[in-house]
Short mmCIF file of C-alpha atoms in Angstrom, two decimals:
data_model
loop_
_atom_site.label_atom_id
_atom_site.label_comp_id
_atom_site.label_asym_id
_atom_site.label_seq_id
_atom_site.Cartn_x
_atom_site.Cartn_y
_atom_site.Cartn_z
CA MET A 1252 123.52 43.69 40.70
CA ARG A 1253 121.72 45.69 43.40
CA LYS A 1254 119.77 42.63 44.51
CA VAL A 1255 123.03 40.84 45.27
CA LEU A 1256 124.97 43.78 46.70
CA ILE A 1257 122.50 44.88 49.39
CA PRO A 1258 122.23 41.48 51.18
CA VAL A 1259 126.00 41.05 51.03
CA LEU A 1260 126.59 44.46 52.61
CA PHE A 1261 123.94 43.73 55.24
CA VAL A 1262 125.62 40.45 56.18
CA LEU A 1263 129.02 42.14 56.43
CA ALA A 1264 127.75 45.08 58.50
CA ILE A 1265 125.81 43.17 61.18
CA PRO A 1266 128.65 41.06 62.67
CA SER A 1267 130.93 44.08 63.15
CA SER A 1268 128.26 46.03 65.01
CA VAL A 1269 127.39 43.00 67.15
CA ASP A 1270 131.05 42.47 68.07
CA ALA A 1271 131.39 46.10 69.08
CA PHE A 1272 128.29 45.78 71.24
CA TRP A 1273 129.47 42.60 72.99
CA PHE A 1274 133.03 43.80 73.68
CA LYS A 1275 131.90 47.07 75.26
CA ASP A 1276 130.97 45.46 78.56
CA LYS A 1277 133.96 43.13 78.95
CA PRO A 1278 136.74 44.09 81.37
CA LEU A 1279 140.30 44.48 80.18
CA THR A 1280 142.56 41.44 80.08
CA TYR A 1281 146.07 41.42 81.52
CA ASN A 1282 147.63 41.68 78.03
CA GLN A 1283 145.45 44.68 77.17
CA ILE A 1284 146.48 46.36 80.43
CA ALA A 1285 150.17 45.68 79.71
CA LYS A 1286 149.81 47.16 76.21
CA LYS A 1287 148.10 50.21 77.66
CA CYS A 1288 150.91 50.74 80.17
CA THR A 1289 153.67 50.26 77.58
CA GLY A 1290 152.03 52.26 74.80
CA ARG A 1291 153.73 54.97 72.75
CA LYS A 1292 152.54 57.82 74.95
CA SER A 1293 153.26 56.17 78.30
CA LYS A 1294 155.89 57.15 80.82
CA TRP A 1295 157.43 53.69 80.37
CA VAL A 1296 158.61 54.69 76.90
CA GLU A 1297 159.86 58.05 78.15
CA TYR A 1298 161.89 56.45 80.96
CA ASN A 1299 163.45 53.98 78.54
CA LYS A 1300 164.34 56.76 76.08
CA ILE A 1301 166.18 58.81 78.67
CA GLY A 1302 168.02 55.77 80.01
CA PHE A 1303 166.25 54.94 83.25
CA PRO A 1304 165.33 51.25 82.86
CA GLN A 1305 164.74 50.71 86.57
CA SER A 1306 162.30 53.63 86.69
CA ALA A 1307 160.57 52.18 83.62
CA LYS A 1308 160.19 48.81 85.37
CA ASN A 1309 158.85 50.48 88.50
CA TYR A 1310 156.37 52.55 86.50
CA LEU A 1311 155.19 49.47 84.62
CA ARG A 1312 154.61 47.56 87.86
CA VAL A 1313 152.67 50.44 89.42
CA CYS A 1314 150.64 51.07 86.26
CA ILE A 1315 149.65 47.42 85.92
CA ASP A 1316 148.72 47.22 89.62
CA GLU A 1317 146.52 50.32 89.34
CA GLU A 1318 144.74 49.10 86.20
CA VAL A 1319 144.16 45.62 87.66
CA GLU A 1320 142.69 47.22 90.78
CA LYS A 1321 140.32 49.28 88.61
CA VAL A 1322 139.14 46.10 86.86
CA ARG A 1323 138.65 44.36 90.21
CA GLN A 1324 136.61 47.28 91.52
CA VAL A 1325 134.36 47.22 88.45
CA LYS A 1326 133.82 43.49 88.84
CA LEU A 1327 133.09 43.92 92.53
CA ASN A 1328 130.53 46.65 91.85
CA LYS A 1329 128.79 44.46 89.28
CA CYS A 1330 128.74 41.60 91.76
CA LEU A 1331 127.30 43.83 94.49
CA GLU A 1332 124.46 44.83 92.18
CA LYS A 1333 123.50 41.19 91.69
CA ASN A 1334 124.42 39.49 94.99
CA LYS A 1335 124.79 40.14 98.69
CA LYS A 1336 127.84 41.88 100.10
CA ASN A 1337 129.20 38.81 101.93
CA ILE A 1338 129.21 36.65 98.80
CA CYS A 1339 131.02 39.28 96.74
CA LEU A 1340 133.63 40.15 99.33
CA ALA A 1341 134.42 36.46 99.88
CA SER A 1342 134.89 35.86 96.17
CA PHE A 1343 137.06 38.94 95.53
CA LYS A 1344 139.16 39.08 98.73
CA LEU A 1345 140.08 42.74 98.52
CA ASP A 1346 143.31 43.75 100.26
#
C-alpha cells in the first residue's frame, strides 16, 4: 500500500505548488480588482448598507481606477528593467 500511496501523493502535491509559484508573479485581472473593491470588508458594502448607492458607485469607480493604476505601474517598472525608457513609455502611454 505504501508503494502506491507515496507516488500518488507526490503527483498530487507537485501541481499545486507549481501553480502557486506561477500565479505569484502575474498581475491582477480586471475581475479580480472588481472583486477586491466589492468585497465584504470594502466601503462599497458599507455605503450600500446605509443606503448611499451613489456613494457606493463613486467609491467603486475610484477603487478600480486606483488598483488599475497600481497594476500599470508594476508593469511599467518591469518593462523599464528590461527595455529602454522610450519603448516602455510609448507602449504604456501614462496620463
